[in-house]
Coordinates of C-alpha atoms (C1' of nucleotides) in Angstrom, one line a residue:
Chain A
M16 CA 12.3 0.0 -13.6
G17 CA 11.4 -3.6 -14.1
R18 CA 13.9 -6.3 -13.4
G19 CA 14.9 -9.0 -15.8
R20 CA 13.5 -9.3 -19.3
A21 CA 10.8 -7.5 -20.9
P22 CA 7.3 -8.4 -19.7
C23 CA 5.2 -10.6 -21.8
C24 CA 2.2 -8.8 -23.3
E25 CA -0.4 -10.3 -21.0
K26 CA 1.3 -8.6 -18.0
V27 CA 1.0 -5.1 -19.4
G28 CA -0.7 -2.9 -16.9
L29 CA 0.4 -4.9 -13.9
N30 CA 2.9 -3.6 -11.3
K31 CA 6.4 -4.8 -11.5
G32 CA 9.5 -4.4 -9.4
S33 CA 9.7 -4.0 -5.7
W34 CA 6.6 -4.6 -3.6
T35 CA 5.3 -1.7 -1.6
P36 CA 4.3 -2.1 2.1
A37 CA 0.7 -1.6 1.1
E38 CA 0.9 -4.4 -1.4
D39 CA 2.5 -6.6 1.2
M40 CA -0.2 -5.9 3.7
R41 CA -2.9 -6.6 1.2
L42 CA -1.4 -9.9 0.2
V43 CA -0.8 -11.0 3.8
S44 CA -4.2 -9.9 4.8
Y45 CA -5.9 -11.8 2.0
I46 CA -3.9 -15.0 2.6
Q47 CA -4.4 -14.9 6.3
K48 CA -8.1 -14.7 5.8
F49 CA -8.8 -16.9 2.8
G50 CA -5.6 -18.8 2.1
H51 CA -3.9 -18.4 -1.3
G52 CA -6.1 -20.9 -3.2
N53 CA -5.5 -20.4 -6.9
W54 CA -2.5 -18.2 -7.3
R55 CA -3.5 -17.0 -10.7
S56 CA -6.8 -15.7 -9.6
L57 CA -5.5 -14.4 -6.2
P58 CA -4.4 -11.0 -7.4
K59 CA -7.8 -10.2 -8.7
R60 CA -9.5 -11.4 -5.6
A61 CA -7.1 -9.6 -3.4
G62 CA -7.2 -6.4 -5.5
L63 CA -3.6 -6.5 -6.4
L64 CA -2.1 -5.3 -9.7
R65 CA 0.3 -8.2 -9.8
C66 CA 0.5 -11.5 -11.6
G67 CA -0.2 -14.6 -9.5
K68 CA 3.3 -15.8 -10.0
S69 CA 4.7 -12.6 -8.4
C70 CA 2.3 -12.9 -5.5
R71 CA 3.3 -16.5 -4.9
L72 CA 7.0 -15.6 -5.0
R73 CA 6.5 -12.7 -2.6
W74 CA 4.6 -14.8 -0.2
I75 CA 7.0 -17.7 -0.2
N76 CA 10.2 -15.8 -0.2
Y77 CA 9.3 -12.9 2.0
L78 CA 5.9 -12.7 3.7
R79 CA 5.3 -16.2 4.8
P80 CA 5.0 -16.3 8.6
D81 CA 7.8 -18.7 9.3
I82 CA 10.5 -17.1 7.2
K83 CA 13.7 -16.8 9.1
R84 CA 15.6 -13.6 8.3
G85 CA 19.1 -12.6 9.0
N86 CA 22.5 -14.1 8.4
F87 CA 23.0 -17.7 8.0
T88 CA 24.6 -19.6 10.9
K89 CA 27.7 -21.7 10.5
E90 CA 25.6 -24.8 10.8
E91 CA 23.3 -23.6 8.0
E92 CA 26.2 -22.8 5.7
D93 CA 27.8 -26.1 6.3
T94 CA 24.5 -27.8 5.6
I95 CA 24.2 -25.9 2.3
I96 CA 27.7 -26.8 1.3
N97 CA 27.2 -30.4 2.1
L98 CA 23.9 -30.7 0.5
H99 CA 25.0 -28.8 -2.6
A100 CA 27.8 -31.2 -3.0
L101 CA 25.3 -34.0 -3.0
L102 CA 22.4 -32.5 -4.8
G103 CA 23.8 -29.8 -7.0
N104 CA 21.7 -26.8 -7.7
K105 CA 18.5 -28.3 -6.3
W106 CA 17.8 -25.3 -4.2
S107 CA 14.3 -26.2 -3.2
K108 CA 15.5 -29.6 -2.1
I109 CA 18.3 -28.0 -0.1
A110 CA 15.8 -25.5 1.3
S111 CA 13.6 -28.3 2.6
Y112 CA 16.4 -29.2 5.0
L113 CA 16.7 -25.7 6.3
P114 CA 13.5 -24.6 8.0
G115 CA 12.7 -21.0 7.5
R116 CA 15.0 -20.5 4.6
T117 CA 13.8 -20.2 1.1
D118 CA 15.3 -21.7 -2.1
N119 CA 15.9 -18.2 -3.4
E120 CA 17.7 -17.1 -0.3
I121 CA 19.9 -20.2 -0.3
K122 CA 20.7 -19.8 -4.0
N123 CA 21.7 -16.2 -3.3
V124 CA 23.9 -17.1 -0.4
W125 CA 25.5 -19.9 -2.4
N126 CA 26.2 -17.6 -5.3
T127 CA 27.5 -14.7 -3.3
H128 CA 29.3 -16.2 -0.4
L129 CA 29.7 -20.0 -0.3
K130 CA 30.8 -20.6 -3.8
K131 CA 33.5 -18.0 -3.5
R132 CA 34.6 -19.4 -0.3
L133 CA 35.0 -22.8 -1.8
I134 CA 36.8 -21.5 -4.9
M135 CA 39.2 -19.4 -2.9
P136 CA 39.6 -21.4 0.3
T137 CA 42.9 -19.6 1.1
S138 CA 41.4 -16.1 1.3
S139 CA 39.6 -15.4 4.5
S140 CA 39.3 -19.1 5.0
S141 CA 39.8 -18.9 8.7
N142 CA 36.1 -18.9 8.8
S143 CA 33.9 -21.9 9.5
S144 CA 33.4 -23.7 6.3
S145 CA 37.0 -24.2 5.3
D146 CA 36.7 -27.7 6.7
H147 CA 34.4 -28.5 3.8
S148 CA 36.5 -26.9 1.2
P149 CA 37.7 -29.4 -1.4
S150 CA 41.4 -29.7 -2.1
P151 CA 42.2 -28.3 -5.5
S152 CA 42.1 -31.0 -8.0
S153 CA 43.6 -31.2 -11.4
S154 CA 41.1 -33.6 -12.8
S155 CA 38.6 -32.4 -15.3
S156 CA 35.5 -34.2 -14.3
D157 CA 32.3 -33.0 -15.8
Q158 CA 31.0 -32.5 -12.3
S159 CA 33.7 -30.0 -11.6
E160 CA 33.5 -26.2 -11.5
A161 CA 36.2 -24.1 -12.9
K162 CA 36.5 -20.4 -12.0
S163 CA 38.9 -17.6 -12.5
S164 CA 39.1 -14.6 -10.2
T165 CA 41.6 -12.1 -9.0
N166 CA 43.1 -12.1 -5.6
N167 CA 45.3 -9.1 -4.8
G168 CA 46.1 -8.7 -8.4
Q169 CA 47.1 -12.3 -8.9
E170 CA 44.9 -14.5 -11.0
V171 CA 43.6 -17.4 -9.1
H172 CA 42.4 -20.4 -11.1
Q173 CA 41.2 -23.4 -9.2
E174 CA 39.0 -26.3 -10.2
V175 CA 36.6 -27.6 -7.6
K176 CA 35.6 -31.2 -7.9
V177 CA 32.3 -32.0 -6.3
D178 CA 33.3 -35.5 -5.5
D179 CA 35.9 -34.1 -3.1
Y180 CA 33.4 -32.7 -0.6
D181 CA 33.2 -34.4 2.7
I182 CA 29.8 -36.0 2.8
N183 CA 28.7 -39.1 4.5
I184 CA 25.4 -40.9 4.6
E185 CA 24.9 -40.5 8.4
E186 CA 24.7 -36.8 8.0
L187 CA 22.0 -37.2 5.4
I188 CA 20.0 -39.5 7.7
I189 CA 20.2 -36.7 10.3
F190 CA 19.0 -34.2 7.8
D191 CA 16.1 -36.5 6.9
E192 CA 15.2 -36.7 10.6
M193 CA 15.3 -33.0 10.9
L194 CA 12.9 -32.8 8.0
D195 CA 10.4 -35.0 9.8
I196 CA 10.6 -33.0 13.0
F197 CA 10.9 -29.4 11.9
P198 CA 7.6 -28.7 10.3
I199 CA 5.7 -29.0 13.5
E200 CA 7.9 -29.0 16.7
N201 CA 10.8 -26.8 15.7
K202 CA 9.3 -24.0 13.7
T203 CA 11.5 -21.0 14.4
T204 CA 10.2 -18.2 16.5
M205 CA 6.9 -19.9 17.0
T206 CA 5.7 -19.6 20.5
T207 CA 2.7 -21.7 20.7
T208 CA 1.1 -24.7 19.0
T209 CA -2.4 -23.6 19.3
T210 CA -4.7 -25.2 16.8
I211 CA -7.4 -23.0 15.5
A212 CA -10.8 -24.6 15.7
S213 CA -11.7 -24.2 12.0
S214 CA -8.7 -26.2 10.9
S215 CA -10.4 -29.5 11.2
S216 CA -9.6 -30.5 7.7
S217 CA -7.5 -33.6 7.9
S218 CA -5.4 -32.9 4.9
C219 CA -3.8 -29.7 5.9
S220 CA -1.7 -27.8 3.3
L221 CA 1.6 -26.3 4.2
N222 CA 0.0 -22.9 4.6
C223 CA -2.6 -24.3 6.8
E224 CA 0.2 -25.7 8.9
Y225 CA 1.9 -22.3 9.3
N226 CA -1.4 -20.9 10.6
Q227 CA -2.0 -23.8 12.9
I228 CA 1.2 -23.2 14.8
E229 CA 0.7 -19.5 15.1
S230 CA -0.8 -18.1 18.2
E231 CA -4.4 -17.4 17.7
N232 CA -4.3 -14.1 19.5
E233 CA -1.2 -13.0 17.6
S234 CA -2.9 -13.8 14.4
K235 CA -5.9 -11.8 15.3
K236 CA -3.8 -8.8 16.3
W237 CA -1.9 -8.9 13.0
L238 CA -5.0 -9.4 11.0
A239 CA -7.0 -6.8 12.8
Y240 CA -4.3 -4.2 12.2
L241 CA -4.0 -5.1 8.5
E242 CA -7.8 -4.9 8.2
K243 CA -7.7 -1.5 9.7
E244 CA -4.9 -0.3 7.5
L245 CA -6.6 -1.6 4.4
D246 CA -10.0 -0.1 5.3
L247 CA -11.5 -3.6 5.2
W248 CA -13.4 -3.3 8.5
E249 CA -16.4 -1.4 7.2
C250 CA -17.0 -3.4 4.1
E251 CA -16.5 -6.6 6.1
D252 CA -19.0 -5.6 8.6
T253 CA -21.7 -4.7 6.2
T254 CA -21.9 -8.3 5.3
T255 CA -21.8 -9.7 8.8
T256 CA -24.2 -7.6 10.8
T257 CA -26.8 -10.2 11.3
N258 CA -26.0 -10.2 15.0
N259 CA -26.0 -6.6 16.3
N260 CA -24.6 -7.5 19.6
N261 CA -21.7 -9.3 18.1
Y262 CA -21.2 -6.4 15.7
N263 CA -21.0 -3.9 18.5
K264 CA -18.6 -6.0 20.4
Q265 CA -16.3 -6.2 17.4
E266 CA -16.5 -2.5 16.9
Y267 CA -15.6 -1.9 20.5
E268 CA -12.7 -4.2 20.3
K269 CA -11.5 -2.7 17.0
K270 CA -11.6 0.7 18.6
E271 CA -9.2 -0.6 21.3
I272 CA -6.7 -1.5 18.6
V273 CA -7.1 1.8 16.8
D274 CA -6.6 3.7 20.1
Y275 CA -3.5 1.7 20.8
M276 CA -2.2 2.2 17.2
E277 CA -2.8 5.9 17.3
S278 CA -1.2 6.3 20.8
E279 CA 2.4 7.3 21.3
H280 CA 3.7 4.0 20.0
D281 CA 5.7 3.7 16.8
D282 CA 3.8 2.7 13.7
P283 CA 4.1 -1.1 14.0
V284 CA 3.7 -1.6 10.3
L285 CA 6.4 1.0 9.5
S286 CA 8.8 -0.5 12.1
Y287 CA 8.0 -4.0 10.9
F288 CA 9.1 -3.1 7.4
Q289 CA 12.0 -1.0 8.6
R290 CA 13.3 -3.9 10.5
G291 CA 13.8 -6.0 7.6
P292 CA 11.0 -6.9 7.4
S293 CA 11.6 -10.1 9.3
S294 CA 8.3 -11.8 10.0
P295 CA 4.9 -11.1 11.2
Q296 CA 5.9 -12.8 14.5
N297 CA 8.2 -9.9 15.2
F298 CA 5.6 -7.5 14.1
L299 CA 3.3 -8.9 16.6
L300 CA 5.7 -8.3 19.4
D301 CA 4.8 -4.7 19.2
F302 CA 1.3 -5.2 20.3
P303 CA 0.0 -5.3 23.9
S304 CA -2.1 -8.3 25.0
L305 CA -5.5 -7.8 23.5
D306 CA -7.0 -11.2 24.3
S307 CA -10.5 -10.2 23.6
I308 CA -10.0 -9.1 20.0
T309 CA -12.3 -10.8 17.6
S310 CA -11.5 -10.6 14.0
T311 CA -14.3 -10.1 11.4
S312 CA -12.6 -12.6 9.2
N313 CA -13.9 -16.0 8.4
G314 CA -11.0 -17.5 10.1
F315 CA -7.3 -17.8 9.4
L316 CA -7.2 -21.0 7.6
L317 CA -7.9 -22.3 4.2
Chain B
dA21 C1' 32.1 15.4 -2.1
dA22 C1' 31.7 13.1 -6.4
dA23 C1' 32.4 9.5 -9.5
dC24 C1' 33.0 5.0 -10.2
dT25 C1' 33.1 0.0 -9.2
dC26 C1' 31.6 -4.0 -6.8
dT27 C1' 28.3 -6.7 -4.2
dT28 C1' 23.9 -8.2 -2.7
dC29 C1' 19.5 -10.1 -3.2
dA30 C1' 14.5 -9.4 -4.5
dA31 C1' 12.1 -10.2 -8.4
dC32 C1' 11.7 -11.6 -13.0
dC33 C1' 11.7 -15.0 -16.8
dG34 C1' 11.2 -19.4 -19.3
dC35 C1' 11.0 -24.0 -18.7
dT36 C1' 9.3 -28.4 -16.7
dC37 C1' 6.2 -31.3 -14.4
dA38 C1' 2.0 -33.0 -12.5
dG39 C1' -2.8 -33.4 -12.4
dA40 C1' -7.3 -32.6 -14.5
dA41 C1' -10.3 -32.6 -18.4
Chain C
dC24 C1' -3.3 -40.5 -25.4
dT25 C1' -3.5 -35.5 -25.9
dT26 C1' -4.2 -31.0 -24.4
dC27 C1' -4.6 -27.5 -21.0
dT28 C1' -3.7 -25.3 -16.7
dG29 C1' -1.4 -24.1 -12.6
dA30 C1' 2.5 -24.7 -9.5
dG31 C1' 7.1 -24.8 -8.8
dC32 C1' 12.1 -24.7 -10.0
dG33 C1' 16.5 -22.8 -11.4
dG34 C1' 18.9 -19.2 -14.0
dT35 C1' 19.3 -14.4 -14.7
dT36 C1' 18.8 -9.5 -14.1
dG37 C1' 19.4 -5.0 -12.4
dA38 C1' 18.3 -1.5 -8.6
dA39 C1' 20.2 -0.2 -4.5
dG40 C1' 23.5 0.1 -1.2
dA41 C1' 28.4 -0.4 0.1
dG42 C1' 33.0 0.3 -0.8
dT43 C1' 36.9 2.5 -3.2
dT44 C1' 39.3 5.9 -5.7

DNA sequence: AAACTCTTCAACCGCTCAGAA
DNA sequence: CTTCTGAGCGGTTGAAGAGTT
């Protein structure tokens, strides 16, 4: 069932393999409320039977709010090809130039699509990136990549020399400019730049940043539903009932959500995961406007 | 329809690095 | 300086789905 090599002994008893929607919700809910903090201790605190490394990977590669899902655009592919020619297999570095894309995703796209395209530029090369395909070279530079493959029964053997890629320094300057801009202004699919009051810390972490640019109401809806799904509402409230008026208000508002969830609408969590899952932003589109919702959480930031 | 092969990509592993003690 | 710990990176694996015979 498990992937990869055998688990090391300390991980015996922990879940492995694909994450379930329930595990995803628990992780998202926890991080939305408390931040990830120490990854190693997170699983215990969040009640997950996973190692911290697995949680971190799941969050970064799949559950993070600003993840962009779906096929890569021509521009993205060209960017990867160009940057790979310059940087080699520095996937995280390449990913830093492609907002919303993860190093793992880029690595997969390279290994499954782009590399083949460059090695076999003649087959199906009417597509976009053929412009960047290097001309076959007979040199045997140590930076070159040699590959054999079959094409219609005929063995194709071409050597790709990294130096032959069409790269110029101006493009890299543009990439750097993109890096400066994207983290705030151009976050994909983000609709507002609302800053949540509790985020006053001047040194905001990356996760904090994601939360800052998220709409407060959307966060609340997402979080409230997760809380409801994870049965967190009751235990949360037992510790925050000092103000009965506030408690009643929250209970009323939660009931609004539950009523909506249990109405004729599709299960938003189910549809969220069936869709891809893409991102919590898409998930949130399923909700009506519930501006008055107040979460029981301590806030959404670290 | 069944069996087989190929492709994709989420998740795993070991390793390295940086910072703290 | 050394040791320890946690985070992050890149390579690899294999389950699942798609395609082919």
